[in-house]
Tab-separated table of C-alpha atoms and ligand atoms in Angstrom:
chain	number	residue	atom	x	y	z
A	1	MET	CA	-6.389	-12.586	-10.686
A	2	ASN	CA	-3.898	-11.282	-7.903
A	3	ILE	CA	-2.342	-8.892	-8.726
A	4	ILE	CA	0.599	-6.119	-6.604
A	5	LEU	CA	0.607	-2.147	-6.544
A	6	LEU	CA	3.769	-0.790	-6.481
A	7	GLY	CA	5.272	2.604	-5.918
A	8	PRO	CA	6.732	4.382	-3.661
A	9	PRO	CA	5.147	6.406	-0.669
A	10	GLY	CA	2.022	8.726	-1.810
A	11	ALA	CA	1.849	7.033	-5.249
A	12	GLY	CA	-1.914	6.162	-5.035
A	13	LYS	CA	-1.759	2.717	-3.974
A	14	GLY	CA	-4.461	2.744	-1.390
A	15	THR	CA	-6.660	5.172	-3.706
A	16	GLN	CA	-6.684	2.541	-6.721
A	17	ALA	CA	-6.556	-0.055	-4.468
A	18	ARG	CA	-9.914	0.361	-3.101
A	19	LYS	CA	-11.468	1.316	-7.079
A	20	LEU	CA	-10.300	-2.783	-7.753
A	21	VAL	CA	-12.262	-3.465	-4.287
A	22	ASP	CA	-15.337	-2.001	-5.570
A	23	GLU	CA	-15.497	-2.741	-8.668
A	24	ARG	CA	-13.700	-5.795	-9.102
A	25	ASN	CA	-14.927	-7.709	-5.820
A	26	MET	CA	-10.844	-8.213	-5.092
A	27	VAL	CA	-9.819	-8.255	-1.764
A	28	GLN	CA	-7.753	-5.709	-0.284
A	29	LEU	CA	-4.092	-6.702	1.639
A	30	SER	CA	-2.573	-3.726	3.352
A	31	THR	CA	0.108	-4.552	5.314
A	32	GLY	CA	0.510	-0.832	6.707
A	33	ASP	CA	-3.369	-0.925	6.966
A	34	MET	CA	-2.563	-4.142	9.407
A	35	LEU	CA	0.411	-2.690	10.762
A	36	ARG	CA	-2.064	0.592	11.803
A	37	GLU	CA	-4.335	-2.439	13.254
A	38	ALA	CA	-2.389	-4.250	15.193
A	39	ARG	CA	-0.877	-0.925	16.689
A	40	ARG	CA	-4.455	0.512	17.901
A	41	ASN	CA	-5.005	-2.644	19.595
A	42	GLY	CA	-2.107	-2.698	21.281
A	43	THR	CA	-0.102	-6.052	20.822
A	44	GLU	CA	3.167	-7.034	22.197
A	45	MET	CA	4.341	-6.617	17.440
A	46	GLY	CA	1.848	-3.390	17.451
A	47	LYS	CA	3.354	-1.522	19.289
A	48	LYS	CA	6.645	-2.187	18.158
A	49	ALA	CA	5.669	-1.695	14.599
A	50	GLY	CA	4.247	1.674	15.407
A	51	GLU	CA	7.932	3.076	16.528
A	52	ILE	CA	9.439	1.591	13.102
A	53	MET	CA	6.692	2.971	11.681
A	54	ASP	CA	6.231	6.289	12.799
A	55	ARG	CA	9.824	6.578	11.834
A	56	GLY	CA	9.410	5.249	8.524
A	57	ASP	CA	11.711	2.762	8.241
A	58	LEU	CA	10.808	-0.953	6.923
A	59	VAL	CA	9.394	-3.778	9.527
A	60	PRO	CA	11.335	-6.811	9.996
A	61	ASP	CA	10.079	-8.710	6.572
A	62	GLU	CA	9.404	-11.782	9.635
A	63	VAL	CA	6.907	-9.939	10.385
A	64	VAL	CA	4.857	-8.737	7.420
A	65	ILE	CA	5.029	-12.404	5.778
A	66	GLY	CA	3.659	-13.707	8.996
A	67	ILE	CA	0.951	-11.897	8.928
A	68	ILE	CA	0.054	-12.053	4.886
A	69	ARG	CA	0.712	-15.899	5.414
A	70	GLU	CA	-2.396	-15.528	8.537
A	71	GLN	CA	-4.071	-13.493	6.129
A	72	LEU	CA	-3.912	-15.650	2.786
A	73	GLU	CA	-4.918	-18.662	5.096
A	74	ASN	CA	-8.092	-17.162	6.768
A	75	ASP	CA	-9.308	-15.251	3.907
A	76	ASN	CA	-10.575	-16.657	0.919
A	77	ALA	CA	-10.499	-14.001	-2.230
A	78	GLY	CA	-13.322	-14.580	-5.159
A	79	GLY	CA	-12.216	-12.057	-7.164
A	80	GLY	CA	-8.667	-11.996	-6.426
A	81	TYR	CA	-6.035	-10.516	-4.281
A	82	ILE	CA	-4.839	-6.622	-4.165
A	83	PHE	CA	-1.090	-6.931	-2.408
A	84	ASP	CA	-0.769	-3.498	-1.800
A	85	GLY	CA	2.047	-2.135	0.559
A	86	PHE	CA	3.934	-5.787	0.252
A	87	PRO	CA	6.228	-6.862	-0.775
A	88	ARG	CA	8.720	-4.296	0.015
A	89	THR	CA	12.373	-5.853	0.043
A	90	LEU	CA	13.266	-9.014	-1.722
A	91	ALA	CA	13.118	-11.268	0.350
A	92	GLN	CA	9.511	-10.467	0.786
A	93	ALA	CA	9.074	-10.717	-3.207
A	94	ASP	CA	10.301	-14.316	-2.711
A	95	ALA	CA	8.619	-15.181	0.451
A	96	LEU	CA	5.194	-13.839	-1.652
A	97	GLY	CA	5.920	-16.074	-4.299
A	98	ARG	CA	6.323	-18.969	-2.530
A	99	LEU	CA	2.472	-18.306	-0.365
A	100	LEU	CA	1.212	-17.889	-3.507
A	101	LEU	CA	2.634	-21.149	-4.865
A	102	ASP	CA	1.456	-23.194	-2.053
A	103	MET	CA	-1.985	-22.081	-2.691
A	104	GLY	CA	-1.999	-22.377	-6.140
A	105	GLU	CA	-2.368	-19.387	-7.057
A	106	ASN	CA	-0.759	-17.536	-9.351
A	107	LEU	CA	0.777	-13.817	-9.477
A	108	ASP	CA	-0.816	-12.027	-12.669
A	109	ALA	CA	0.341	-8.746	-12.503
A	110	VAL	CA	2.371	-6.219	-10.864
A	111	ILE	CA	1.588	-2.278	-11.368
A	112	GLU	CA	4.337	0.508	-10.933
A	113	MET	CA	2.460	2.956	-10.080
A	114	GLN	CA	5.116	6.343	-11.714
A	115	VAL	CA	5.693	9.302	-10.062
A	116	ASP	CA	7.889	11.615	-9.782
A	117	ASP	CA	9.643	11.907	-6.408
A	118	ASP	CA	9.088	16.002	-5.798
A	119	VAL	CA	5.253	15.366	-6.358
A	120	LEU	CA	4.974	12.476	-3.196
A	121	VAL	CA	5.872	15.672	-0.491
A	122	ASP	CA	3.357	17.007	-1.634
A	123	ARG	CA	1.113	14.755	-1.312
A	124	ILE	CA	1.749	12.963	2.213
A	125	THR	CA	2.239	16.127	3.342
A	126	ALA	CA	-1.554	17.358	1.837
A	127	ARG	CA	-2.945	14.039	3.347
A	128	ALA	CA	-5.240	12.805	5.670
A	129	THR	CA	-7.708	9.195	5.594
A	130	CYS	CA	-11.266	8.374	7.299
A	131	LYS	CA	-10.110	5.425	10.186
A	132	ASP	CA	-13.523	4.098	9.491
A	133	CYS	CA	-13.641	3.647	5.813
A	134	GLY	CA	-9.975	4.467	4.587
A	135	GLU	CA	-11.682	7.313	2.094
A	136	VAL	CA	-7.925	9.631	1.694
A	137	TYR	CA	-8.480	13.267	1.469
A	138	ASN	CA	-5.877	16.135	0.311
A	139	ASP	CA	-5.566	19.994	1.112
A	140	ASN	CA	-5.125	20.528	-2.720
A	141	THR	CA	-7.209	18.290	-4.245
A	142	LYS	CA	-9.998	16.890	-2.145
A	143	PRO	CA	-11.021	18.860	1.495
A	144	ILE	CA	-11.567	17.257	4.240
A	145	PRO	CA	-15.879	18.292	3.856
A	146	ALA	CA	-16.424	21.710	6.326
A	147	ASP	CA	-18.666	19.965	8.450
A	148	GLY	CA	-15.539	17.450	9.339
A	149	LYS	CA	-18.028	14.145	8.245
A	150	CYS	CA	-16.268	11.609	5.330
A	151	THR	CA	-18.291	11.888	2.517
A	152	ASN	CA	-18.298	8.642	1.671
A	153	CYS	CA	-19.463	7.096	4.843
A	154	GLY	CA	-20.271	9.829	7.734
A	155	SER	CA	-17.378	9.458	10.373
A	156	THR	CA	-15.597	12.469	12.194
A	157	LYS	CA	-12.409	10.516	12.541
A	158	ILE	CA	-10.690	11.656	9.613
A	159	GLU	CA	-7.229	12.012	10.665
A	160	ARG	CA	-3.460	12.732	9.572
A	161	ARG	CA	-1.009	9.731	10.498
A	162	PRO	CA	1.786	10.109	12.165
A	163	ASP	CA	4.399	9.107	9.633
A	164	ASP	CA	3.059	11.796	7.676
A	165	ASN	CA	5.223	14.553	7.983
A	166	GLU	CA	8.165	15.656	6.703
A	167	ASP	CA	11.265	13.670	8.430
A	168	SER	CA	9.382	10.493	7.929
A	169	LEU	CA	8.661	10.639	4.656
A	170	ARG	CA	12.374	11.348	3.930
A	171	THR	CA	12.833	7.851	5.474
A	172	ARG	CA	10.574	6.276	3.620
A	173	LEU	CA	11.370	7.452	0.681
A	174	MET	CA	15.358	6.238	1.012
A	175	ALA	CA	13.895	2.517	2.436
A	176	TYR	CA	11.815	2.778	-0.924
A	177	TYR	CA	15.247	3.776	-3.185
A	178	LYS	CA	17.238	1.467	-0.871
A	179	GLN	CA	13.834	-1.580	0.127
A	180	THR	CA	11.894	-1.526	-1.996
A	181	SER	CA	12.846	-0.373	-6.126
A	182	PRO	CA	15.006	-3.298	-7.030
A	183	LEU	CA	11.126	-5.398	-7.324
A	184	VAL	CA	10.668	-3.266	-10.194
A	185	GLY	CA	13.834	-5.016	-12.431
A	186	TYR	CA	12.793	-8.694	-9.889
A	187	TYR	CA	9.384	-8.403	-11.514
A	188	TYR	CA	10.123	-7.310	-15.316
A	189	ALA	CA	12.527	-10.127	-14.787
A	190	LYS	CA	9.660	-12.815	-14.208
A	191	ASP	CA	8.008	-10.700	-17.246
A	192	ASP	CA	5.016	-9.577	-14.394
A	193	LEU	CA	5.822	-5.422	-14.472
A	194	LYS	CA	3.318	-3.170	-16.202
A	195	SER	CA	3.982	0.524	-15.531
A	196	VAL	CA	1.466	2.773	-15.332
A	197	ASN	CA	1.750	6.761	-15.497
A	198	GLY	CA	0.800	7.504	-11.507
A	199	LEU	CA	0.722	11.208	-12.435
A	200	ALA	CA	-2.618	11.671	-13.951
A	201	SER	CA	-6.382	11.972	-12.473
A	202	MET	CA	-7.205	9.281	-9.597
A	203	ASP	CA	-9.718	7.903	-12.804
A	204	ASP	CA	-7.140	8.145	-15.488
A	205	VAL	CA	-5.486	5.916	-13.536
A	206	ALA	CA	-7.674	3.561	-12.914
A	207	ALA	CA	-8.422	3.528	-16.609
A	208	SER	CA	-4.198	2.888	-17.230
A	209	ILE	CA	-4.675	-0.061	-14.634
A	210	ALA	CA	-7.986	-0.929	-16.031
A	211	LYS	CA	-6.203	-1.176	-19.140
A	212	VAL	CA	-3.618	-3.677	-17.984
A	213	LEU	CA	-5.450	-6.002	-16.433
A	214	GLY	CA	-8.173	-6.670	-19.501
B	1	ADP	P1	3.484	4.153	2.630
B	1	ADP	O1	2.673	2.867	1.405
B	1	ADP	O2	2.227	5.596	2.264
B	1	ADP	O3	4.277	4.538	2.925
B	1	ADP	P2	1.991	2.234	4.297
B	1	ADP	O4	0.403	2.448	4.817
B	1	ADP	O5	2.022	0.921	2.972
B	1	ADP	O6	2.686	3.122	3.479
B	1	ADP	O7	2.955	1.776	5.367
B	1	ADP	C1	2.661	2.239	6.294
B	1	ADP	C2	4.215	1.508	6.537
B	1	ADP	O8	4.060	0.623	7.638
B	1	ADP	C3	5.579	1.815	6.500
B	1	ADP	O9	6.462	2.683	6.757
B	1	ADP	C4	6.827	0.593	7.212
B	1	ADP	O10	6.989	1.397	8.716
B	1	ADP	C5	5.530	-0.765	7.758
B	1	ADP	N1	5.159	-1.331	6.635
B	1	ADP	C6	3.673	-1.490	5.523
B	1	ADP	N2	3.862	-3.057	4.623
B	1	ADP	C7	5.559	-3.092	5.171
B	1	ADP	C8	6.008	-4.180	4.421
B	1	ADP	N3	5.745	-5.098	3.579
B	1	ADP	N4	7.566	-4.422	5.129
B	1	ADP	C9	7.708	-3.924	6.281
B	1	ADP	N5	7.645	-2.479	6.741
B	1	ADP	C10	6.503	-2.183	6.318
B	2	ZN	ZN1	-15.184	7.742	5.931
């Protein structure tokens, strides 16, 4: 099964993707994580992408389509793929459709995580992530442990993302509405769209997704 998680920054795509990986043996493909990794590795592409990401703008289509293509060619996901943060533009959506077709694979569902804009700002400015395992913390709902150690992996590298500030977030939200939200109509027209309420608790959102996936 191959699925896309669609929704604005802070909708909870990464959190739900991690649950699906644990529970269904799926492979998470997060273009955001891949770009951050390229940046840490100091590649030319990573450096350029890093500047764009800090502003909150979208990295060019060719770049992200290229990194997704590479992953799909190299990986073998028995349980299927979860596309998290990709596609983000119509051109990326078309490219993904072609890549899956070439592999003889289908897209089984596009899960739109619906949230209110005003909670996004709160969620993102309160967010911190474990650099080693990706566990997500939130100052209000799941604070970083007092000893600073990740509850999942014990790492002390729990950090805030440079783009998780109010200015970049406004730009990211604008990019979402201008460039990504047309995908809701695109996948609705293809009859692939399933919407879930992303404002519910983490477990309730996971339950709605499980119901949709059957
Ligand atoms: P969030 O969903 O919280 O905004 P991500 O980790 O998915 O976070 O993305 C962070 C940044 O990485 C985006 O703001 C953008 O600059 C870049 N990025 C990630 N995925 C894509 C993509 N598919 N197309 C273009 N840019 C992307
Ligand atoms: Zn961790």
